CSV table of C-alpha atoms and ligand atoms in Angstrom, one decimal:
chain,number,residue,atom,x,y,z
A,1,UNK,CA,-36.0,77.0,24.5
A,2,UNK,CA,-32.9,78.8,23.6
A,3,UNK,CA,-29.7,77.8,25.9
A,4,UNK,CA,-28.1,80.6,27.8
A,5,UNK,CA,-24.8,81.2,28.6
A,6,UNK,CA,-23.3,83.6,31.1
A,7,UNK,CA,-19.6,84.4,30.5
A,8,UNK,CA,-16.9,86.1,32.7
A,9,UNK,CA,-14.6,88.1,30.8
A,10,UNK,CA,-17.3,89.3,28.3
A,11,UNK,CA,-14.8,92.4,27.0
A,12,UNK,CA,-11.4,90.0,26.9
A,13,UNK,CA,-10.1,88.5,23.5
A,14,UNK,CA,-12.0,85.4,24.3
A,15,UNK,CA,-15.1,86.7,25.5
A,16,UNK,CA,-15.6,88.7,22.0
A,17,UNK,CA,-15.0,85.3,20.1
A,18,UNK,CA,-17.2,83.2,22.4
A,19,UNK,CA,-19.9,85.5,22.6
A,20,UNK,CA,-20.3,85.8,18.9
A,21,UNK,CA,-19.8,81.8,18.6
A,22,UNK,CA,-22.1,80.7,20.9
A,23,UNK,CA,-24.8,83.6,19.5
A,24,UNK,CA,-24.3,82.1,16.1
A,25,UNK,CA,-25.3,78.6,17.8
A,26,UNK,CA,-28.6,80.4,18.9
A,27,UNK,CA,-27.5,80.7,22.8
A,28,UNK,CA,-29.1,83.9,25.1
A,29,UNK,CA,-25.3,85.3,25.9
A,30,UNK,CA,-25.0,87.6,29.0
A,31,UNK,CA,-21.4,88.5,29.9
A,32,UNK,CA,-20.1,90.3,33.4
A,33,UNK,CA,-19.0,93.8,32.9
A,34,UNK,CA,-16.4,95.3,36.1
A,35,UNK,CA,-16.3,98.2,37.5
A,36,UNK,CA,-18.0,101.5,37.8
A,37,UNK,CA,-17.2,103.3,34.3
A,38,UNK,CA,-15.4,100.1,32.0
A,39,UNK,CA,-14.9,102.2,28.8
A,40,UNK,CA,-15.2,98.4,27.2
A,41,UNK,CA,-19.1,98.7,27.6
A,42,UNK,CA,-19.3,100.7,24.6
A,43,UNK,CA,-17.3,98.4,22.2
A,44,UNK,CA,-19.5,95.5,23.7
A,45,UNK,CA,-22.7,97.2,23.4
A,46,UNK,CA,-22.1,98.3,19.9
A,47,UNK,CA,-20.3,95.4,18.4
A,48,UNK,CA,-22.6,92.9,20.1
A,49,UNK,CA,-26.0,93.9,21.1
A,50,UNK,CA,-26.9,90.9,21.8
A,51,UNK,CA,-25.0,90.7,25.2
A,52,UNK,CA,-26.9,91.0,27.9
A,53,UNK,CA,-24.5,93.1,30.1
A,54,UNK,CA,-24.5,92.3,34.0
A,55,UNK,CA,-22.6,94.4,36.6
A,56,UNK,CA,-20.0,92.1,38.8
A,57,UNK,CA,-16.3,91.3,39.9
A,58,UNK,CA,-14.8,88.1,39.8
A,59,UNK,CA,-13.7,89.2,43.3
A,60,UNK,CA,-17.3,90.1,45.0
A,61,UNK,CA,-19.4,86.3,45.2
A,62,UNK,CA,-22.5,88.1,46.2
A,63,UNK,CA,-22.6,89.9,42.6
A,64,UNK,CA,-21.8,86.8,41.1
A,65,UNK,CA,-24.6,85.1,42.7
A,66,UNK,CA,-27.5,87.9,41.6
A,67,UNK,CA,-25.9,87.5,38.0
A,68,UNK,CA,-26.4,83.8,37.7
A,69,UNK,CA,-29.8,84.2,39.7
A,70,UNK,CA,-30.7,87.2,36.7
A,71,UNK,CA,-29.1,84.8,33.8
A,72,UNK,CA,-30.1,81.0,34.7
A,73,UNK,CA,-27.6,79.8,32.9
A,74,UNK,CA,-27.3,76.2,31.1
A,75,UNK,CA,-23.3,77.2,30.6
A,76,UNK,CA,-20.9,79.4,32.4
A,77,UNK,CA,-17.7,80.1,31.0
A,78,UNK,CA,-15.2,82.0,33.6
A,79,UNK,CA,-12.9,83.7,31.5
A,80,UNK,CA,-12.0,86.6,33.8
A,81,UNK,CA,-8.5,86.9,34.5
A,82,UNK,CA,-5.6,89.3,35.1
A,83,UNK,CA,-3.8,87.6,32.2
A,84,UNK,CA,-1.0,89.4,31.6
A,85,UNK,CA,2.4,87.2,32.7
A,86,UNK,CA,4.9,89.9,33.0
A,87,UNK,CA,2.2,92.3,34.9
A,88,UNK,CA,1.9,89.3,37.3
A,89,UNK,CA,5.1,89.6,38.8
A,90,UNK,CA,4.1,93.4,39.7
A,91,UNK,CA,0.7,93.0,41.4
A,92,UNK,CA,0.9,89.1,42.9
A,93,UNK,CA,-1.4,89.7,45.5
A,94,UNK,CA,-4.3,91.1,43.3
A,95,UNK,CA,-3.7,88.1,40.5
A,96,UNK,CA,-4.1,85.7,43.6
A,97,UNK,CA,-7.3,87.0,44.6
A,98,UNK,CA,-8.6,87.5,41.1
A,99,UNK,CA,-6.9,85.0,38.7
A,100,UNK,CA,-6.6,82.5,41.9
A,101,UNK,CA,-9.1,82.8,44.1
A,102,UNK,CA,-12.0,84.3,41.7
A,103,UNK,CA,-12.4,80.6,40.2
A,104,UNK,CA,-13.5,79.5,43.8
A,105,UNK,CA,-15.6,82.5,43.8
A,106,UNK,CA,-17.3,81.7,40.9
A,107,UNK,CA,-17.6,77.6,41.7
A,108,UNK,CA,-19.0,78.6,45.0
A,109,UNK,CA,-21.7,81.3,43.1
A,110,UNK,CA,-22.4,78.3,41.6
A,111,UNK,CA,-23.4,76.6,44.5
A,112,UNK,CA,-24.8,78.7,46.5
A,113,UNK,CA,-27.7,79.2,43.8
A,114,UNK,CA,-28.0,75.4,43.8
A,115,UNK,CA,-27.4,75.4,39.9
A,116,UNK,CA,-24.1,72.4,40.5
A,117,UNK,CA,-26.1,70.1,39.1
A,118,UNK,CA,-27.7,72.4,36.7
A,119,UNK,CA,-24.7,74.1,35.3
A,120,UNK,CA,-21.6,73.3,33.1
A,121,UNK,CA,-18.4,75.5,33.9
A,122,UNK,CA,-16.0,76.1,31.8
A,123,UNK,CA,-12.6,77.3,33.8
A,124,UNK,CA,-9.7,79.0,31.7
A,125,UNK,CA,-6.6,76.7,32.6
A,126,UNK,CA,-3.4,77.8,30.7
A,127,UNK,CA,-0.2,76.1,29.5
A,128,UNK,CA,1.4,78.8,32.0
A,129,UNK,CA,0.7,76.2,34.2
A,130,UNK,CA,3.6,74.0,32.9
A,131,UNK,CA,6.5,76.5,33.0
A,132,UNK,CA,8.8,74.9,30.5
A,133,UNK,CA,10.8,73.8,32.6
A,134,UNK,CA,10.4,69.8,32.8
A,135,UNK,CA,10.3,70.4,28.7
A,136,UNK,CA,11.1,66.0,29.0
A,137,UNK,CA,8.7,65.3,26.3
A,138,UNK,CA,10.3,66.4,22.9
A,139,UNK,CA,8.7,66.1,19.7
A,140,UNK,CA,5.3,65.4,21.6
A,141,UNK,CA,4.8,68.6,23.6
A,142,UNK,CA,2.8,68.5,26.9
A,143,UNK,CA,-0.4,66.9,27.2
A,144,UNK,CA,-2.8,66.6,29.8
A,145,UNK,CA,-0.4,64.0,31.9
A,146,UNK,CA,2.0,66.3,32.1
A,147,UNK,CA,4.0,67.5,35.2
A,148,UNK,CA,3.3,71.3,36.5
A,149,UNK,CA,5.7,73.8,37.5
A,150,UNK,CA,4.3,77.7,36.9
A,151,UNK,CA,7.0,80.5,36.9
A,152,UNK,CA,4.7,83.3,37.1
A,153,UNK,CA,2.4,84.6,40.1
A,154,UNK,CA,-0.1,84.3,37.0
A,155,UNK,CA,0.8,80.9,36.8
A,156,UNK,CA,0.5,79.8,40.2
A,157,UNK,CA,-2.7,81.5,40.5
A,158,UNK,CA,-4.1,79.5,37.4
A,159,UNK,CA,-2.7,76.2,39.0
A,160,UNK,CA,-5.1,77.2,42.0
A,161,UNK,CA,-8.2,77.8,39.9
A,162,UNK,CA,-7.5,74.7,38.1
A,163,UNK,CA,-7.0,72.6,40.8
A,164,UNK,CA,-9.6,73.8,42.6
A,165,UNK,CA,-12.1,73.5,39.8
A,166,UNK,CA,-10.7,69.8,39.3
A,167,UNK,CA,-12.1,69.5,43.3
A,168,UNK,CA,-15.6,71.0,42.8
A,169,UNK,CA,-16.4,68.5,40.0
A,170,UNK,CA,-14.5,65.1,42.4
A,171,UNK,CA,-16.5,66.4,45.3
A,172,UNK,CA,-19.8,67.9,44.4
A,173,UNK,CA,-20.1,66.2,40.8
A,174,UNK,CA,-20.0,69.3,39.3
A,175,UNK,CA,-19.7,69.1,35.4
A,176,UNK,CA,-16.6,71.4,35.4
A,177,UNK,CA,-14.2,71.6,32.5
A,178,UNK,CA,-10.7,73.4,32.4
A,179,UNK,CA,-9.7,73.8,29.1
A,180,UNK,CA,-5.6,74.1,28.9
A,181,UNK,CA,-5.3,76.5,26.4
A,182,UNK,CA,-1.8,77.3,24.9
A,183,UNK,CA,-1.3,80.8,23.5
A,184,UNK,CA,-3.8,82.2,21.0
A,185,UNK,CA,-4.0,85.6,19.2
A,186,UNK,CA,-5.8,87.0,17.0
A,187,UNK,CA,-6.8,90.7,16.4
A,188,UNK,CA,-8.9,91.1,19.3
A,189,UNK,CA,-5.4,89.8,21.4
A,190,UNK,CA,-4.8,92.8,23.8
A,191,UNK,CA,-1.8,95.4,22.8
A,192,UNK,CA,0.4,94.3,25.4
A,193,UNK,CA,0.9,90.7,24.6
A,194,UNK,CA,3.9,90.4,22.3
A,195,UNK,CA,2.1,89.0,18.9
A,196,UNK,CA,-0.1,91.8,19.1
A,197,UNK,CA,2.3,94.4,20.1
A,198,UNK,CA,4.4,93.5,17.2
A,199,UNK,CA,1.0,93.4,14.1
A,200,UNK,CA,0.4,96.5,15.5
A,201,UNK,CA,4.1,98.2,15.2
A,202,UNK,CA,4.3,96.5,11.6
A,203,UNK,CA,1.0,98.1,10.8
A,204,UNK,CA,2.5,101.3,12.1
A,205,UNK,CA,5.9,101.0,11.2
A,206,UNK,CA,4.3,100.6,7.7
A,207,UNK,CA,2.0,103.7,7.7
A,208,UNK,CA,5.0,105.7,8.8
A,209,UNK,CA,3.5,106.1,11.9
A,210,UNK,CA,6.4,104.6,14.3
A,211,UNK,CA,10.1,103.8,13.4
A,212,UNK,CA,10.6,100.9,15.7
A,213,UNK,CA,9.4,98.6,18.0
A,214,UNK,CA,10.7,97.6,22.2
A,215,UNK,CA,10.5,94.1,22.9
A,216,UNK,CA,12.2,91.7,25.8
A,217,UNK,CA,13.4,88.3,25.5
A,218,UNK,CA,13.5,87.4,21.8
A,219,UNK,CA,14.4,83.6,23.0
A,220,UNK,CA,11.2,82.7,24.0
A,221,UNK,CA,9.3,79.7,21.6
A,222,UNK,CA,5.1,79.9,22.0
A,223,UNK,CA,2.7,77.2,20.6
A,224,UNK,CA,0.2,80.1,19.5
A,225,UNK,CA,-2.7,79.7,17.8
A,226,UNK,CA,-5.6,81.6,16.7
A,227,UNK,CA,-8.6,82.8,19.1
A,228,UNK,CA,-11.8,82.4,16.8
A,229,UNK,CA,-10.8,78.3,16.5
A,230,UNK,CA,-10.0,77.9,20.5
A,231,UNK,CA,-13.5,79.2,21.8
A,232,UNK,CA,-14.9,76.3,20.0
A,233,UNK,CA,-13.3,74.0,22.3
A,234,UNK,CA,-13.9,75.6,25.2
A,235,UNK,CA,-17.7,74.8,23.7
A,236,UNK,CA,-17.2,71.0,22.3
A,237,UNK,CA,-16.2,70.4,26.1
A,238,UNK,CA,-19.3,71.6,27.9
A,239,UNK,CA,-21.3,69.6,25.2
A,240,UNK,CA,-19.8,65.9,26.3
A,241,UNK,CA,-21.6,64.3,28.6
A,242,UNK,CA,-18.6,63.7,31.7
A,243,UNK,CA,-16.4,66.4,32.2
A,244,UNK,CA,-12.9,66.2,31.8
A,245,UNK,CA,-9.8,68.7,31.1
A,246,UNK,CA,-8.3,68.5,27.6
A,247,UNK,CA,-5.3,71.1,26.0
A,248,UNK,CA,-6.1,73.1,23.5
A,249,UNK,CA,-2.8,74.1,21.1
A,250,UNK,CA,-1.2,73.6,17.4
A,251,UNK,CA,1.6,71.4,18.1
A,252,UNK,CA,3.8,73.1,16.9
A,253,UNK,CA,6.9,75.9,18.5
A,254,UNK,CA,7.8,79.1,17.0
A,255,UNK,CA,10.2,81.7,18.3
A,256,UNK,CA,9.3,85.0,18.5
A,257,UNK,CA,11.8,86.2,15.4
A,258,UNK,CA,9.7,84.0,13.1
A,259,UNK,CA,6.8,85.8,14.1
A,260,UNK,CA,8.7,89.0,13.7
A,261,UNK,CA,9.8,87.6,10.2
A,262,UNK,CA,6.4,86.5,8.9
A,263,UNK,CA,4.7,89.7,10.1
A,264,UNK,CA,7.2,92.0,8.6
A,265,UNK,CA,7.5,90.1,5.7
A,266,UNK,CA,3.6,91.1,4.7
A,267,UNK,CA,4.8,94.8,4.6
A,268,UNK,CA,7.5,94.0,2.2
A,269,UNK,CA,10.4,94.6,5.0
A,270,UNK,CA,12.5,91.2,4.8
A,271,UNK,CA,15.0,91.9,7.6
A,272,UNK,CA,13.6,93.4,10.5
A,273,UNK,CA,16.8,93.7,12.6
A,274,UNK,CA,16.6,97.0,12.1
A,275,UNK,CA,13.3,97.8,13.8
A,276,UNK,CA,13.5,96.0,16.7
A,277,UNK,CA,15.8,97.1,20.1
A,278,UNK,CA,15.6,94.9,22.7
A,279,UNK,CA,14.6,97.1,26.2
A,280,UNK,CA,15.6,95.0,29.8
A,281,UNK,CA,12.2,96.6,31.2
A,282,UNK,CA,9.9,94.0,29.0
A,283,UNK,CA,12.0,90.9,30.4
A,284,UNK,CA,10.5,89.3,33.5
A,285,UNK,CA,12.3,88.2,36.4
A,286,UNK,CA,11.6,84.5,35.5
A,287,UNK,CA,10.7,83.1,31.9
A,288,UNK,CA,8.9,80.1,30.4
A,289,UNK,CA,11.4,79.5,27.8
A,290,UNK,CA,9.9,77.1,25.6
A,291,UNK,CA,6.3,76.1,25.5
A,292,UNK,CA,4.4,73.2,23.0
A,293,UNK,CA,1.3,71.5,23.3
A,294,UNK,CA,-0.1,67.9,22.3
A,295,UNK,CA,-4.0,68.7,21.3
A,296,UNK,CA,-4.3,64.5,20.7
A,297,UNK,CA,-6.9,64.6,23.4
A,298,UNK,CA,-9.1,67.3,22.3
A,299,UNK,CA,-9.1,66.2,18.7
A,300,UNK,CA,-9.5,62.3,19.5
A,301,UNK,CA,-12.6,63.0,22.0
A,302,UNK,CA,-14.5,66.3,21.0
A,303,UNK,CA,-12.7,66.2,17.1
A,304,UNK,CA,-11.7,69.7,17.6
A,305,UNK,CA,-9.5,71.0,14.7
A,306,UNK,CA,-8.0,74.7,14.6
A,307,UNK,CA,-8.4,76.0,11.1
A,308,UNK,CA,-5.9,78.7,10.9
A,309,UNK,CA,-2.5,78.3,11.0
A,310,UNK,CA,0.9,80.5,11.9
A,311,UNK,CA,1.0,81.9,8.9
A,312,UNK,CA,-2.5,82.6,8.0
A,313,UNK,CA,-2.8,84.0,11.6
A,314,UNK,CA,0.0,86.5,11.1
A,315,UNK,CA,-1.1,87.8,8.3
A,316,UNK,CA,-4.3,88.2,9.4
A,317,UNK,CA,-3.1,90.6,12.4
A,318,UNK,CA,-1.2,92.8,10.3
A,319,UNK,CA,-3.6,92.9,7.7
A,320,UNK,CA,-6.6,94.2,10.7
A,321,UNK,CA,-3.4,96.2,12.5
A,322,UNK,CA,-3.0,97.9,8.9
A,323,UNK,CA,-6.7,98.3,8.3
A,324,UNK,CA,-7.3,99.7,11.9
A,325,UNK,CA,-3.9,102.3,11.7
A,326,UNK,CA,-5.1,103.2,8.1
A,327,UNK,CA,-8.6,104.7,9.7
A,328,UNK,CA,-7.4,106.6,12.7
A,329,UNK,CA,-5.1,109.9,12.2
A,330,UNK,CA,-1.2,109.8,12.1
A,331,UNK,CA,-0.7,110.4,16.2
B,1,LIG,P1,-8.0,89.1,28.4
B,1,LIG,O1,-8.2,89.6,27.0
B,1,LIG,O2,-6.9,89.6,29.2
B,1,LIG,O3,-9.4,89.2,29.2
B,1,LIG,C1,-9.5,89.1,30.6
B,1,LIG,C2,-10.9,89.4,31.0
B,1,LIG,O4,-11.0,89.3,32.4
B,1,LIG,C3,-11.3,90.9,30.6
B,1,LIG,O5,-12.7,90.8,30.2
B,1,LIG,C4,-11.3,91.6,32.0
B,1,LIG,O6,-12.1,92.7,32.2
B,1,LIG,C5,-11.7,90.4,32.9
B,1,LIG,N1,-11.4,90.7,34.3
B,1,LIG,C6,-10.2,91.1,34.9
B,1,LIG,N2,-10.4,91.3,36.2
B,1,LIG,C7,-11.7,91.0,36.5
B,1,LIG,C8,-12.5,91.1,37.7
B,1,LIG,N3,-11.9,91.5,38.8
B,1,LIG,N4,-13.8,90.8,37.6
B,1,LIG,C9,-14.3,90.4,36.4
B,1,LIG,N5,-13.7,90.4,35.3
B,1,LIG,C10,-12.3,90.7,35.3
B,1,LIG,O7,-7.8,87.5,28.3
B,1,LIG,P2,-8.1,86.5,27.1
B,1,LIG,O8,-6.9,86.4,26.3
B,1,LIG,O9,-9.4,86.7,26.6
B,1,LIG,O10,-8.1,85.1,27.9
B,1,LIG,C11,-9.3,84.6,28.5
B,1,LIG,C12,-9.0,83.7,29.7
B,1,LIG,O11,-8.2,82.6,29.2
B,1,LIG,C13,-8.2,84.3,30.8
B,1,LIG,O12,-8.6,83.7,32.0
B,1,LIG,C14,-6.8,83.9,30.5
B,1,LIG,O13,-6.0,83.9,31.6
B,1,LIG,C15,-7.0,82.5,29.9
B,1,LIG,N6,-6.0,82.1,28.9
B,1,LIG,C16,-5.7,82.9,27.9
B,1,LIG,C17,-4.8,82.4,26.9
B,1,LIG,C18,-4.4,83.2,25.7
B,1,LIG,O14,-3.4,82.8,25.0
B,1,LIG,N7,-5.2,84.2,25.3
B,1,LIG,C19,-4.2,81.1,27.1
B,1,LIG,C20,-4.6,80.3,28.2
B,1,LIG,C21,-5.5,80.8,29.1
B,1,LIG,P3,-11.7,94.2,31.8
B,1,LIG,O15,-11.7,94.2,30.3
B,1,LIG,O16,-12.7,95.0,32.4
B,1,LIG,O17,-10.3,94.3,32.3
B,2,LIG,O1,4.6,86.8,25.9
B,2,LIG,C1,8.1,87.5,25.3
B,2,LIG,C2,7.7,87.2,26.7
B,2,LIG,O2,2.9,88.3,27.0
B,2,LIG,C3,5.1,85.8,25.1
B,2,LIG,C4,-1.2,85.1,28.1
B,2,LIG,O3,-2.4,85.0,27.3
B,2,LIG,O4,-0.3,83.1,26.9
B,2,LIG,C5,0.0,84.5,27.3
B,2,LIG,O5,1.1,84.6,28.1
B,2,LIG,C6,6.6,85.7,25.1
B,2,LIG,C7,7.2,85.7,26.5
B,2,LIG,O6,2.3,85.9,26.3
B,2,LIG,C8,7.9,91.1,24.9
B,2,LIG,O7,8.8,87.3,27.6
B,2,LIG,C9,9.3,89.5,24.5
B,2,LIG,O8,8.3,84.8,26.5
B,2,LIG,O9,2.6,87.6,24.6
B,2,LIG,P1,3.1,87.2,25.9
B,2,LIG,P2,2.6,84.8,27.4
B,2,LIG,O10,3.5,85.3,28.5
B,2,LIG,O11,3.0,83.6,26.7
B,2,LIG,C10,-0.5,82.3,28.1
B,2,LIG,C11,-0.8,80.9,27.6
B,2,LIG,C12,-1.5,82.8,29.0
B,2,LIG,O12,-2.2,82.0,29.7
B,2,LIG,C13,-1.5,84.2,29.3
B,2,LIG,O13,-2.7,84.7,29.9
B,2,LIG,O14,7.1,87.0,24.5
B,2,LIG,N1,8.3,88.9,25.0
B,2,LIG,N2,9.1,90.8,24.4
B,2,LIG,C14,7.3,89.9,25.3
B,2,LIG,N3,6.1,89.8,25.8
B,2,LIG,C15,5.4,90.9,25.9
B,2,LIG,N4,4.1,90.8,26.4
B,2,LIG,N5,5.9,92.1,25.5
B,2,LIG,C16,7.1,92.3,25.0
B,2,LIG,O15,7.6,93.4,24.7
């Protein structure tokens, strides 16, 4: 009989790349849909018609529970997030009770249905969690050993779910998984985190579309990777027979100019000075300076490799960006 898997966070970056991995390994997907008219729906229910689309909130437990009682699933992936860092610092309460508080929602769903010894969860653990700041490891990045210290409402919240998913599997033996999961893009990432914000103005920029692009703190280094390879992890870890928590990420640090340099670059623009102005109201009131991860774990234990690297993932966004801006009208 086919596996199913239920996934929060169905119309998210990940959710689109997990959904069609896991239907290409021959799993029954259903995926939580929020809210009373998502305009995501559509996208879902034409690009993957296979979803089986179930109406709940991270935040209500009693939908939860009549989606896992309508699913039955073998796997349950709990993507759903406020993700945004800067957008954090604006709504802290609501990214508690959603980005916090929602993973205890979800473990307790869980329970409540009887399906924790039954059920693999997956929880959606970030290298947020880390800050940058105790950055004492250099050359080797941070592994799963390493200290915490969030700077974001986001981040503290993801601490929470982490932890508290850490305590569901010492206390009930639940086989639950937090993947810590460095930054990765792709061009499903959302328009308002910076790697996509800039493949899209390139694009545009480009097409003559848009003259120049707003960012914030140029400074900042990210370990980023590329979507499509990290949702195979998240996979590889519900398949191992104890749970654990491994991080996901390239080892490797780039700023956010080499990212503007690469993606520029693939539109024939070799200085992009220019195009960019820096604008105070994308800076956040505390920043994660410098982030790089060790993936020895992961590669050692569940022989995850990522198959695309910086470059090839650059190029890759402003190649769709170009594609997608080519097809709509000049706005
Ligand atoms: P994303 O694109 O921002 O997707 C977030 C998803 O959460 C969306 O489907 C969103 O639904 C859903 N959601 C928000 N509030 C909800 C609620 N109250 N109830 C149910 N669903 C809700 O994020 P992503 O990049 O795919 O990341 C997936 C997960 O991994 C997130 O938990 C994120 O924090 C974490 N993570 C991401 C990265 C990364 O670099 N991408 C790295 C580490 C960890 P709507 O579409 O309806 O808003
Ligand atoms: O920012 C700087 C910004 O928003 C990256 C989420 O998926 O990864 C993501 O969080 C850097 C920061 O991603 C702009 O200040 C400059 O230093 O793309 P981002 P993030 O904050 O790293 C982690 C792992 C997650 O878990 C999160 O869910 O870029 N930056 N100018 C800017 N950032 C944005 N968004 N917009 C700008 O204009």
């Amino acid at each position: 009989m086919a596996k199913a898997a239920l996934i929060t966070g169905i119309t998210g970056q990940d959710g689109y790349h997990l959904a069609e991995f896991l239907h290409g390994k021959g799993y029954e997907v259903y995926g939580i849909i929020r809210g009373q008219h998502n305009p995501k729906r559509a996208r879902v229910e034409q690009e993957q018609p296979f979803v089986k689309l179930l109406e709940a909130d991270i935040t209500d437990t009693s939908s939860l529970i009549r989606a896992i009682e309508t699913a039955r699933p073998d796997e349950f992936y709990n993507l759903a997030a406020i993700s945004h860092v800067g957008y954090s610092f604006k709504v802290p309460q609501l990214v508690a009770d959603v980005t916090g508080k929602g993973v205890l929602n979800a473990l307790e769903a869980i329970r409540l249905t009887g399906g924790e010894k039954t059920i693999r969860f997956y929880q959606a653990s970030t290298s947020e969690m880390f800050g940058g700041l105790d950055y004492n490891r250099p050359g080797k990045g941070y592994d799963e050993t390493a200290l915490f210290h969030p700077r974001s409402p986001y981040g503290v919240a993801k601490l929470y779910g982490h932890w508290i998913t850490k305590n569901y599997r010492e206390s009930y033996g639940m086989h639950a998984s937090c993947g810590i999961l460095f930054n990765h893009e792709g061009e499903r990432r959302g328009l308002e985190f910076v790697t996509r914000k800039i493949s899209n103005a390139v694009a545009r920029i480009h097409l003559g579309k848009q003259d120049h692009i707003e960012l914030g703190n140029l400074d900042a280094k990210r370990d980023w990777g590329y979507a499509g390879d990290y949702v195979v992890g998240m996979w590889l870890m519900l398949q191992q027979d104890q749970p654990d928590d491994y991080v996901l990420a390239t080892g490797e640090t780039h700023t956010i100019g080499e990212f503007l340099d690469l993606a520029f670059k693939e539109v024939g623009i070799n200085d992009w000075k220019p195009y960019v102005k820096q604008n105070p109201a994308f800076m956040r009131p505390a920043e994660v300076d410098i982030l790089l991860g060790n993936p020895a774990k992961a590669e050692a234990k569940l022989g995850w490799r990522r198959k695309v690297d910086f470059p090839g993932m650059v190029k890759l966004m402003v190649q769709h960006d170009i594609g997608l801006e080519s097809a709509t009208s000049l706005d």
